[in-house]
PDB file of C-alpha atoms in Angstrom:
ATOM      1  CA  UNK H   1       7.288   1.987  13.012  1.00  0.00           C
ATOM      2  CA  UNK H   2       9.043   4.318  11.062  1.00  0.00           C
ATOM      3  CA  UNK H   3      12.249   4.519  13.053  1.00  0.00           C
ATOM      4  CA  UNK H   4      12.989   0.599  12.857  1.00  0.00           C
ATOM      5  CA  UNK H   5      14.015  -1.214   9.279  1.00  0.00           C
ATOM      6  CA  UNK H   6      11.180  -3.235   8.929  1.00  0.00           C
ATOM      7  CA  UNK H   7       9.169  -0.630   6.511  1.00  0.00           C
ATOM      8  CA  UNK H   8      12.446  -1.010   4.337  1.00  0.00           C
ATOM      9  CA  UNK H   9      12.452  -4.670   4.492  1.00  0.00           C
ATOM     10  CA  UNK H  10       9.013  -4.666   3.890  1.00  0.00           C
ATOM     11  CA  UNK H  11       9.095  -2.069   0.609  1.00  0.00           C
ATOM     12  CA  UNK H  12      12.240  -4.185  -0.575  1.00  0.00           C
ATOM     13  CA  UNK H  13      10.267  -7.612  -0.894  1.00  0.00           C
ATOM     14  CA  UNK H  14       7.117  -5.531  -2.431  1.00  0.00           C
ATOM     15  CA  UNK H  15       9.603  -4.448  -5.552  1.00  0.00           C
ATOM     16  CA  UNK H  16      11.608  -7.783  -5.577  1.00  0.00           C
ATOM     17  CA  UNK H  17       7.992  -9.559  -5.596  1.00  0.00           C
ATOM     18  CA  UNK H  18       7.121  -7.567  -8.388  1.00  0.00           C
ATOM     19  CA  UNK H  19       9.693  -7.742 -10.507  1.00  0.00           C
ATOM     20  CA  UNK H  20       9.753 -11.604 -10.096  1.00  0.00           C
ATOM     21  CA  UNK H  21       6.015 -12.334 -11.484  1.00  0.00           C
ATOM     22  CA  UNK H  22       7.049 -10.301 -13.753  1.00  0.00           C
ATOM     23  CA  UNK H  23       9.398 -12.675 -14.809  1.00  0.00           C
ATOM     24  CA  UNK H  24       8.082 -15.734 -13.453  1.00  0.00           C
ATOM     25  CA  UNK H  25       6.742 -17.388 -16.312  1.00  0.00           C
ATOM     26  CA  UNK H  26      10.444 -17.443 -18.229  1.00  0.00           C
ATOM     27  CA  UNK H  27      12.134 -18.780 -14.871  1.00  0.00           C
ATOM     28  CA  UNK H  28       9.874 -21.486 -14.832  1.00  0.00           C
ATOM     29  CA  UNK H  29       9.382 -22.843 -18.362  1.00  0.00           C
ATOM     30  CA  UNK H  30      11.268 -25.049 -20.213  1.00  0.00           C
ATOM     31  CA  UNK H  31      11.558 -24.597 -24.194  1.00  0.00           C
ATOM     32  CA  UNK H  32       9.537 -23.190 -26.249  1.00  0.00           C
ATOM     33  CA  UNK H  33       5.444 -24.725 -26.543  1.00  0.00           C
ATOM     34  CA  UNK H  34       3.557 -24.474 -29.445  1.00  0.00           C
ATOM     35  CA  UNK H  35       0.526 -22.120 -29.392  1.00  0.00           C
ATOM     36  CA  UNK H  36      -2.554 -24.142 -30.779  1.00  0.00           C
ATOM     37  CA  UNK H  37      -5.119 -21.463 -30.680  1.00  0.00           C
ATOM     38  CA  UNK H  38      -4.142 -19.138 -34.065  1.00  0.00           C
ATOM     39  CA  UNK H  39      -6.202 -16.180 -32.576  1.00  0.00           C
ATOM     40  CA  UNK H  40      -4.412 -16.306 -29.081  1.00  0.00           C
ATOM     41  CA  UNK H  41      -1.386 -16.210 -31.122  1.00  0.00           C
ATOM     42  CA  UNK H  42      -2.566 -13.045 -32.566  1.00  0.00           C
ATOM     43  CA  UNK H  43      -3.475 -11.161 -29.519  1.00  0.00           C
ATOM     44  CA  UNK H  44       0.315 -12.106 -28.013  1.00  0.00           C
ATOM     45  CA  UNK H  45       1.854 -10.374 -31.015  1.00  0.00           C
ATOM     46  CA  UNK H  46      -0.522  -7.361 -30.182  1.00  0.00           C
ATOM     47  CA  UNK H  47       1.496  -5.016 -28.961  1.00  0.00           C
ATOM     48  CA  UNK H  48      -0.403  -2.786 -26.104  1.00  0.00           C
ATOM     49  CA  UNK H  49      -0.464   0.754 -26.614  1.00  0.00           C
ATOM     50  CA  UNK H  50      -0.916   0.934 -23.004  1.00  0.00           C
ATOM     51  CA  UNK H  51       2.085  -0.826 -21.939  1.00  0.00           C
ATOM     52  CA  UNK H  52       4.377   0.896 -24.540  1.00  0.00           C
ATOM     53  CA  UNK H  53       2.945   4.525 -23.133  1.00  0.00           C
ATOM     54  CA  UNK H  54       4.329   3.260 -19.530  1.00  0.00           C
ATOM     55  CA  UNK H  55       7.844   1.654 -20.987  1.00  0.00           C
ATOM     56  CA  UNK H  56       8.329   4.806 -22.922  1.00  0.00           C
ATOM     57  CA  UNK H  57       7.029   7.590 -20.503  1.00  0.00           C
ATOM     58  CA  UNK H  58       8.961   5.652 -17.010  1.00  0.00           C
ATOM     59  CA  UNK H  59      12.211   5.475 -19.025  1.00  0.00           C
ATOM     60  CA  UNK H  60      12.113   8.732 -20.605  1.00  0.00           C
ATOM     61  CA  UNK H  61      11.077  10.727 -17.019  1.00  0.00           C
ATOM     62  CA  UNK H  62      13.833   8.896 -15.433  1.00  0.00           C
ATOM     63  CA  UNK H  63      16.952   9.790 -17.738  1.00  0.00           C
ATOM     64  CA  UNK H  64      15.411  13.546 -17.191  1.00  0.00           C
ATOM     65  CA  UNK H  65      15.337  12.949 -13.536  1.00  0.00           C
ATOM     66  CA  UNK H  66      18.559  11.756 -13.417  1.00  0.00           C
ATOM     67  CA  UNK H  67      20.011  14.324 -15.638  1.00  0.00           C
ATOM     68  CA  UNK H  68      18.339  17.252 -14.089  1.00  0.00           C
ATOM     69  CA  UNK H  69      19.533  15.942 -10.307  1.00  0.00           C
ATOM     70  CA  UNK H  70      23.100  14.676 -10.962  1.00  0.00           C
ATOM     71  CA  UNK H  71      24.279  17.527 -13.705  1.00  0.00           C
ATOM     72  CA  UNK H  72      22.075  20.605 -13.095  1.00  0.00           C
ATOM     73  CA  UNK H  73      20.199  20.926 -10.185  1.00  0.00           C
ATOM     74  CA  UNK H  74      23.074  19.582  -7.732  1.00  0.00           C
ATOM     75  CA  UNK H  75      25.696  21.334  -8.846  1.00  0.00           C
ATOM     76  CA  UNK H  76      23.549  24.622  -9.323  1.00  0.00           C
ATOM     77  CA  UNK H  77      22.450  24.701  -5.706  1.00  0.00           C
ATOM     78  CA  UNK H  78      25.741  23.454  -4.595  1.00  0.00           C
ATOM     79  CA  UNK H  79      27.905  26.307  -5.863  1.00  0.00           C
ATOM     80  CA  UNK H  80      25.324  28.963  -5.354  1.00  0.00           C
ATOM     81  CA  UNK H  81      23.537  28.556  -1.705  1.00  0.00           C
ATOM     82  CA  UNK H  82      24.664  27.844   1.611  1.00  0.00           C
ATOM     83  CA  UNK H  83      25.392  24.585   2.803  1.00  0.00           C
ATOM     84  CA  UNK H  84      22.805  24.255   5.404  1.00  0.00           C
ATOM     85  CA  UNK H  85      19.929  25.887   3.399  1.00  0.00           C
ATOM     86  CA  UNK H  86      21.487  23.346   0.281  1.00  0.00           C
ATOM     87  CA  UNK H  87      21.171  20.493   2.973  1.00  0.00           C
ATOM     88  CA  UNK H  88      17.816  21.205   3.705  1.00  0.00           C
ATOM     89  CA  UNK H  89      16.878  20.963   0.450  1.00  0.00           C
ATOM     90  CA  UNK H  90      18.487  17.878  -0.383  1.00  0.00           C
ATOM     91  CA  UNK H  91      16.724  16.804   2.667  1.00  0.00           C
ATOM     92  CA  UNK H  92      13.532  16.898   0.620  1.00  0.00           C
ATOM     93  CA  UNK H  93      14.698  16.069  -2.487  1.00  0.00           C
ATOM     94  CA  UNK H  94      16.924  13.245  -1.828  1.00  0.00           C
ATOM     95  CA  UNK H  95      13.996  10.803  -1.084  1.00  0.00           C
ATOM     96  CA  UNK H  96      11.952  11.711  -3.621  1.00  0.00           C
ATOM     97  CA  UNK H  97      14.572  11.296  -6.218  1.00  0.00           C
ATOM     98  CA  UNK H  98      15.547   7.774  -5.158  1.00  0.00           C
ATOM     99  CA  UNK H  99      11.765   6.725  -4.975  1.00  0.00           C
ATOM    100  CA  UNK H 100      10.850   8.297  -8.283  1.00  0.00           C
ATOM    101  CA  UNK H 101      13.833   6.308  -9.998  1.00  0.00           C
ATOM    102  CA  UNK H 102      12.955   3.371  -8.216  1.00  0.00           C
ATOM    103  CA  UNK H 103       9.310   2.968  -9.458  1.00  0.00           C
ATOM    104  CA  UNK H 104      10.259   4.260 -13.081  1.00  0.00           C
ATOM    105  CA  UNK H 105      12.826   1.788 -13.270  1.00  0.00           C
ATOM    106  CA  UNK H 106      10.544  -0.848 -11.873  1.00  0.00           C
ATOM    107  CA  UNK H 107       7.895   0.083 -14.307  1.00  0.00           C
ATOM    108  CA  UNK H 108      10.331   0.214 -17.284  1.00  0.00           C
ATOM    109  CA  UNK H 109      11.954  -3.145 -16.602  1.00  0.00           C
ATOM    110  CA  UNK H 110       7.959  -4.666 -16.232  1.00  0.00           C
ATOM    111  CA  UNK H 111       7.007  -3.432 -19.516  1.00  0.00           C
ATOM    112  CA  UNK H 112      10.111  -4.030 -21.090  1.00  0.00           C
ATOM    113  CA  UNK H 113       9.580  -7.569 -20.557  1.00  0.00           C
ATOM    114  CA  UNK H 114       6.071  -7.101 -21.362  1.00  0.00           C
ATOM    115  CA  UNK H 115       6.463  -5.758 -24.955  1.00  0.00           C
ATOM    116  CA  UNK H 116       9.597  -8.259 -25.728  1.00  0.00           C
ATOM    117  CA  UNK H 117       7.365 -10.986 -25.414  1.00  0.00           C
ATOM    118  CA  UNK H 118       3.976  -9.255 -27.475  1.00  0.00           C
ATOM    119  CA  UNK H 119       6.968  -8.396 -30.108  1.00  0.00           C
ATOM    120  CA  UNK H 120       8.601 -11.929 -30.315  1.00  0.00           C
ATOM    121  CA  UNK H 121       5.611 -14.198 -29.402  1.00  0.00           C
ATOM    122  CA  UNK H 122       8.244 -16.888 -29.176  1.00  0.00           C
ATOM    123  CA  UNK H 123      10.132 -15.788 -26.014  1.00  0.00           C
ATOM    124  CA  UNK H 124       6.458 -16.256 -23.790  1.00  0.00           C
ATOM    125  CA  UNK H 125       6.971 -19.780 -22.933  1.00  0.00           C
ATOM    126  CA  UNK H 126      10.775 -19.763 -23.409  1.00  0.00           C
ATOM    127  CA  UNK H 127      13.130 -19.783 -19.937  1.00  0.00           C
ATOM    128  CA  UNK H 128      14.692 -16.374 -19.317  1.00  0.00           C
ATOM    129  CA  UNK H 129      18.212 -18.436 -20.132  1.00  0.00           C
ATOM    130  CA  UNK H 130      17.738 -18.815 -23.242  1.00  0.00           C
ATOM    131  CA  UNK H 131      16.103 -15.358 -24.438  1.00  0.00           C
ATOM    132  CA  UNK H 132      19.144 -13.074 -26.803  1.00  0.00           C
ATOM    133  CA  UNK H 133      21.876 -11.844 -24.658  1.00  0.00           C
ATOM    134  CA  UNK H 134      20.592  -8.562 -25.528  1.00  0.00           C
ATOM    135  CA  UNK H 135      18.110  -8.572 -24.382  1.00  0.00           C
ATOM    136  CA  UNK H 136      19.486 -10.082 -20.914  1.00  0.00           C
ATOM    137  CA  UNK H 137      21.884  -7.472 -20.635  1.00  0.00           C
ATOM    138  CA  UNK H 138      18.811  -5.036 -20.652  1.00  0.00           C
ATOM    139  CA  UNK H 139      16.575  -6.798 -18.329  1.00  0.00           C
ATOM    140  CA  UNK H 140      19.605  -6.523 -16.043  1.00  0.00           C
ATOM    141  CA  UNK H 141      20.835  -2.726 -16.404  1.00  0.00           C
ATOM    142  CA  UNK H 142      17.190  -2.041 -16.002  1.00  0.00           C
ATOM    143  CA  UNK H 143      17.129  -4.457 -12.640  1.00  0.00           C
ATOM    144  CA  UNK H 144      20.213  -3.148 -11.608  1.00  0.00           C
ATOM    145  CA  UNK H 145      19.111   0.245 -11.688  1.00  0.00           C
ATOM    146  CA  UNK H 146      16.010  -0.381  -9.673  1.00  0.00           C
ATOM    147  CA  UNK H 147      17.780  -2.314  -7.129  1.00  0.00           C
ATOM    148  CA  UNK H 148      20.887   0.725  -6.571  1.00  0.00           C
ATOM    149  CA  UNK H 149      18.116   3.258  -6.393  1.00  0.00           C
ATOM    150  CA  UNK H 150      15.732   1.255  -3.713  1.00  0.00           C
ATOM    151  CA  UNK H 151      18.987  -0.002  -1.798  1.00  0.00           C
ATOM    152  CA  UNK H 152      20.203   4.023  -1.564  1.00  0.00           C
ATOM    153  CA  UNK H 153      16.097   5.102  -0.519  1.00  0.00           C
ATOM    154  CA  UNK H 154      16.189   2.864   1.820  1.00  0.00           C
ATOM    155  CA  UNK H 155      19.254   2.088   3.490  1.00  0.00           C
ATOM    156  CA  UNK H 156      21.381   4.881   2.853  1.00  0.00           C
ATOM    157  CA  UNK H 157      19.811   8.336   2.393  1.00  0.00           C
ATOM    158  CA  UNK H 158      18.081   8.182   5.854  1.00  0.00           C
ATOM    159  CA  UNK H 159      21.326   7.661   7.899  1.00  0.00           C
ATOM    160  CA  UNK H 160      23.401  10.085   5.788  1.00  0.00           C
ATOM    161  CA  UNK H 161      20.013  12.436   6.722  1.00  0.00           C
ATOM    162  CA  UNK H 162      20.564  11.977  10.131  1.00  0.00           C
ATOM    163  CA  UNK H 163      24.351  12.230  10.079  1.00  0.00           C
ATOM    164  CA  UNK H 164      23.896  16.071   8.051  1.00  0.00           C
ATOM    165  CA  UNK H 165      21.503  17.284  10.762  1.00  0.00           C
ATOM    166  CA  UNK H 166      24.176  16.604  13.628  1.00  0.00           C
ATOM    167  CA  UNK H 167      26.792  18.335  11.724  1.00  0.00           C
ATOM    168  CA  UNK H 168      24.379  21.218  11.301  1.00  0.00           C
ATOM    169  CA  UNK H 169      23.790  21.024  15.250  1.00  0.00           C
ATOM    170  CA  UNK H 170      27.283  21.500  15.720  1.00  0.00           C
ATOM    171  CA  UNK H 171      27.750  23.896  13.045  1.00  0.00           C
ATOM    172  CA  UNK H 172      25.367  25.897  14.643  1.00  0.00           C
ATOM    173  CA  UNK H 173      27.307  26.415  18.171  1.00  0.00           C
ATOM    174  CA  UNK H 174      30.084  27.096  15.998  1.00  0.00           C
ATOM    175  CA  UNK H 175      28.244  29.807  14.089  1.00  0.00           C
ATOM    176  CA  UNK H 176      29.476  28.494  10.589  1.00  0.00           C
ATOM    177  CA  UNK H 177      27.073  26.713   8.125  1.00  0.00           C
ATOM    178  CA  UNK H 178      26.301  29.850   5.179  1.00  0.00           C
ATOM    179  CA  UNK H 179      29.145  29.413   3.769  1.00  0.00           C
ATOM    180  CA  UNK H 180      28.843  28.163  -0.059  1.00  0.00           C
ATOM    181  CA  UNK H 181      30.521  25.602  -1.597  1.00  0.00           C
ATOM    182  CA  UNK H 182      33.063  23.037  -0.059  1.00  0.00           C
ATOM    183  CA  UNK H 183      33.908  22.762   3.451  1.00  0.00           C
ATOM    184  CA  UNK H 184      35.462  20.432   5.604  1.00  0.00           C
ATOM    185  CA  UNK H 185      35.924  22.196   9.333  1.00  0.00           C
ATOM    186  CA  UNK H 186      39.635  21.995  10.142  1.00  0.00           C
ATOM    187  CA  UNK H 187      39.503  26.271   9.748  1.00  0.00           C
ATOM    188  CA  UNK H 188      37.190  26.642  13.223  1.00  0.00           C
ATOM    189  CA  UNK H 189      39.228  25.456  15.957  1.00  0.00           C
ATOM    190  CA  UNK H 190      35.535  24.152  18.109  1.00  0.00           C
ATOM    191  CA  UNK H 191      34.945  21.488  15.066  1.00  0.00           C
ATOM    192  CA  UNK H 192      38.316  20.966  14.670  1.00  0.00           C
ATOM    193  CA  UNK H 193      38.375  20.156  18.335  1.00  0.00           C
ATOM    194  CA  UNK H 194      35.575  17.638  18.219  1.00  0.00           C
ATOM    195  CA  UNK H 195      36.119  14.328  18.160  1.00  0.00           C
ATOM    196  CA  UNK H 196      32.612  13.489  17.673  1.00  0.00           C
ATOM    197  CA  UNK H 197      32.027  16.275  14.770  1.00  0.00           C
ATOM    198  CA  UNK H 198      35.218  14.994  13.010  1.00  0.00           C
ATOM    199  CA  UNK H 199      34.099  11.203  13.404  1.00  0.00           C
ATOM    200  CA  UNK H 200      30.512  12.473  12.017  1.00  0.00           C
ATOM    201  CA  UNK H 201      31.555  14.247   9.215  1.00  0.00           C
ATOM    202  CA  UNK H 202      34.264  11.553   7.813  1.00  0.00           C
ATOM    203  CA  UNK H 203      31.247   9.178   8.174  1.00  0.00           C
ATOM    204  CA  UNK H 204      29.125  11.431   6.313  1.00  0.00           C
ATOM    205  CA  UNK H 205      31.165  11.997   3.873  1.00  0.00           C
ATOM    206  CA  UNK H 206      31.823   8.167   3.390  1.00  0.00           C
ATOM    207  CA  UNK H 207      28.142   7.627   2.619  1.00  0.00           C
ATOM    208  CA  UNK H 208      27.209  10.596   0.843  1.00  0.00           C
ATOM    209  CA  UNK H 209      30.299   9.740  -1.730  1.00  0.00           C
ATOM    210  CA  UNK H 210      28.895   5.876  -2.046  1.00  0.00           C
ATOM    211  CA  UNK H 211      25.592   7.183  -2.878  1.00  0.00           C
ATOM    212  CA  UNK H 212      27.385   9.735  -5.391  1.00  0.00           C
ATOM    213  CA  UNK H 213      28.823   6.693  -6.956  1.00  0.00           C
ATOM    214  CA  UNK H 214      25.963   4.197  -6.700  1.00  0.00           C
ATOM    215  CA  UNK H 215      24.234   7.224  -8.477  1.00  0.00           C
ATOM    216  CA  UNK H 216      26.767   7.232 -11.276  1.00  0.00           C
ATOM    217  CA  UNK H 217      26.664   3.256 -11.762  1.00  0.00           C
ATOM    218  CA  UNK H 218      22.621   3.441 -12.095  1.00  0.00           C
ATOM    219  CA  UNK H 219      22.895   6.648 -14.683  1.00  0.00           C
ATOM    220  CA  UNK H 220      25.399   4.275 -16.338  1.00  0.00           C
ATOM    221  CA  UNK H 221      22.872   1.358 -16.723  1.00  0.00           C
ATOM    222  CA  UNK H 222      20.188   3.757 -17.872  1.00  0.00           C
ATOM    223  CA  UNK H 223      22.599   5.156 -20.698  1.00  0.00           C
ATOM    224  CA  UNK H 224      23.049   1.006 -21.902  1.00  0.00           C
ATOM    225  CA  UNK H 225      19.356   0.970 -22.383  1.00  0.00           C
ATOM    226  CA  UNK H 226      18.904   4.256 -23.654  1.00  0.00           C
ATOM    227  CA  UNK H 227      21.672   3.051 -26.220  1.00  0.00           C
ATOM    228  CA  UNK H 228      19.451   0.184 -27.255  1.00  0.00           C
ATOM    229  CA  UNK H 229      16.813   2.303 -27.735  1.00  0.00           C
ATOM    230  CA  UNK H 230      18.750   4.419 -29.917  1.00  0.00           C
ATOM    231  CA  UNK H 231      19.303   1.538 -31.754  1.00  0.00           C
ATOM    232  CA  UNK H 232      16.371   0.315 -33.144  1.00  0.00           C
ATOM    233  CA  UNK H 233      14.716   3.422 -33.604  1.00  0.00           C
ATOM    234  CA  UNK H 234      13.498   4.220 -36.950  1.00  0.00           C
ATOM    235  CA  UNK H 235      12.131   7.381 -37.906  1.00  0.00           C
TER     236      UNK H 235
END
């Protein structure tokens, strides 16, 4: 089961399902109703400690995740082991990341909406169109982000994966791979040779720089909501 896309298909509607009852009741309704029980009204402008501990804690464990992976921990390994050992470790690491960042950002967009409507009681039965563009603009960074990080889990970690363990295969007959840092294979005249390493590694390289920048664009959407944030914190 594993080796066909139909887990990944599967996982992808799970998050998109979520995400959309979620949001459900603002797609659906029209303008605003009138709440004619006071005391309901009351428990909607209840905020729930609860759901601020998960928007909070997701948000804040993600910007470290992404921090930590993209500006320390890569660049540390990168420049100080060699490639195949750093390979195998991404090979570990790399899924993990992308599924962390996926369910954070999942749970951070849920409660997000959550607390925006315990906050402004008057947004609950009001259609996603008309809520502040603020606030649309975070809904969507926060979306966005999920969506990048599932779409690279999912679709484009496992074949770059693959793709690094045939270089290593052929690395291996050619008795390189401990080198550290940067290398492309035109120096050993066996890989330079290859047609198939040379196709291989140009495709590798292709995906493993999308995913660098898909990487970038979703640490870009986090920094618009950590900005917001920022913004109406008071201390």
């Amino acid at each position: 089961l594993t080796s066909t896309t139909q887990p990944s298909h599967a996982i992808s509607a799970i998050v998109v399902s979520l995400v959309l009852v979620a949001l459900w009741p603002n797609l659906i309704s029209g303008v605003q109703q009138k709440h004619e029980d006071r005391h309901q009204e009351a428990e909607d402008i209840r905020v729930s400690a609860l759901t601020q501990i998960a928007y909070l804690s997701s948000f804040t464990i993600h910007f470290g995740a992404q921090i930590w992976m993209t500006f320390v921990s890569g660049l540390a390994l990168y420049f100080s082991l060699p490639r195949h050992t750093f390979g195998l470790i991404q090979e570990i690491l790399f899924p993990k990341y992308f599924t962390l960042g996926t369910g954070l950002s999942t749970i951070s967009l849920i409660s997000f909406v959550q607390l925006r409507r315990s906050t402004r009681p008057e947004l609950a039965n009001r259609n996603l169109a008309h809520w502040d563009s603020i606030d649309l603009l975070q809904i969507a960074a926060l979306a966005l982000t999920a969506f990048l990080e599932l779409f690279v889990r999912l679709y484009l970690a496992p074949p770059m994966l693959r793709l690094m363990h045939v270089k290593h295969r052929f690395e291996n007959r050619a008795c390189i791979g401990q080198e550290v840092g940067h290398f492309n294979g035109t120096s050993n005249g066996f890989l330079e040779r290859s047609r198939h390493y040379k196709a291989t590694h140009k495709k590798f390289r292709q995906i493993h720089m999308t995913i660098a920048i898909i990487n970038m664009l979703s640490f870009t959407c986090t920094c618009v909501h950590l900005l917001y944030i920022a913004t109406r914190v008071t201390i």
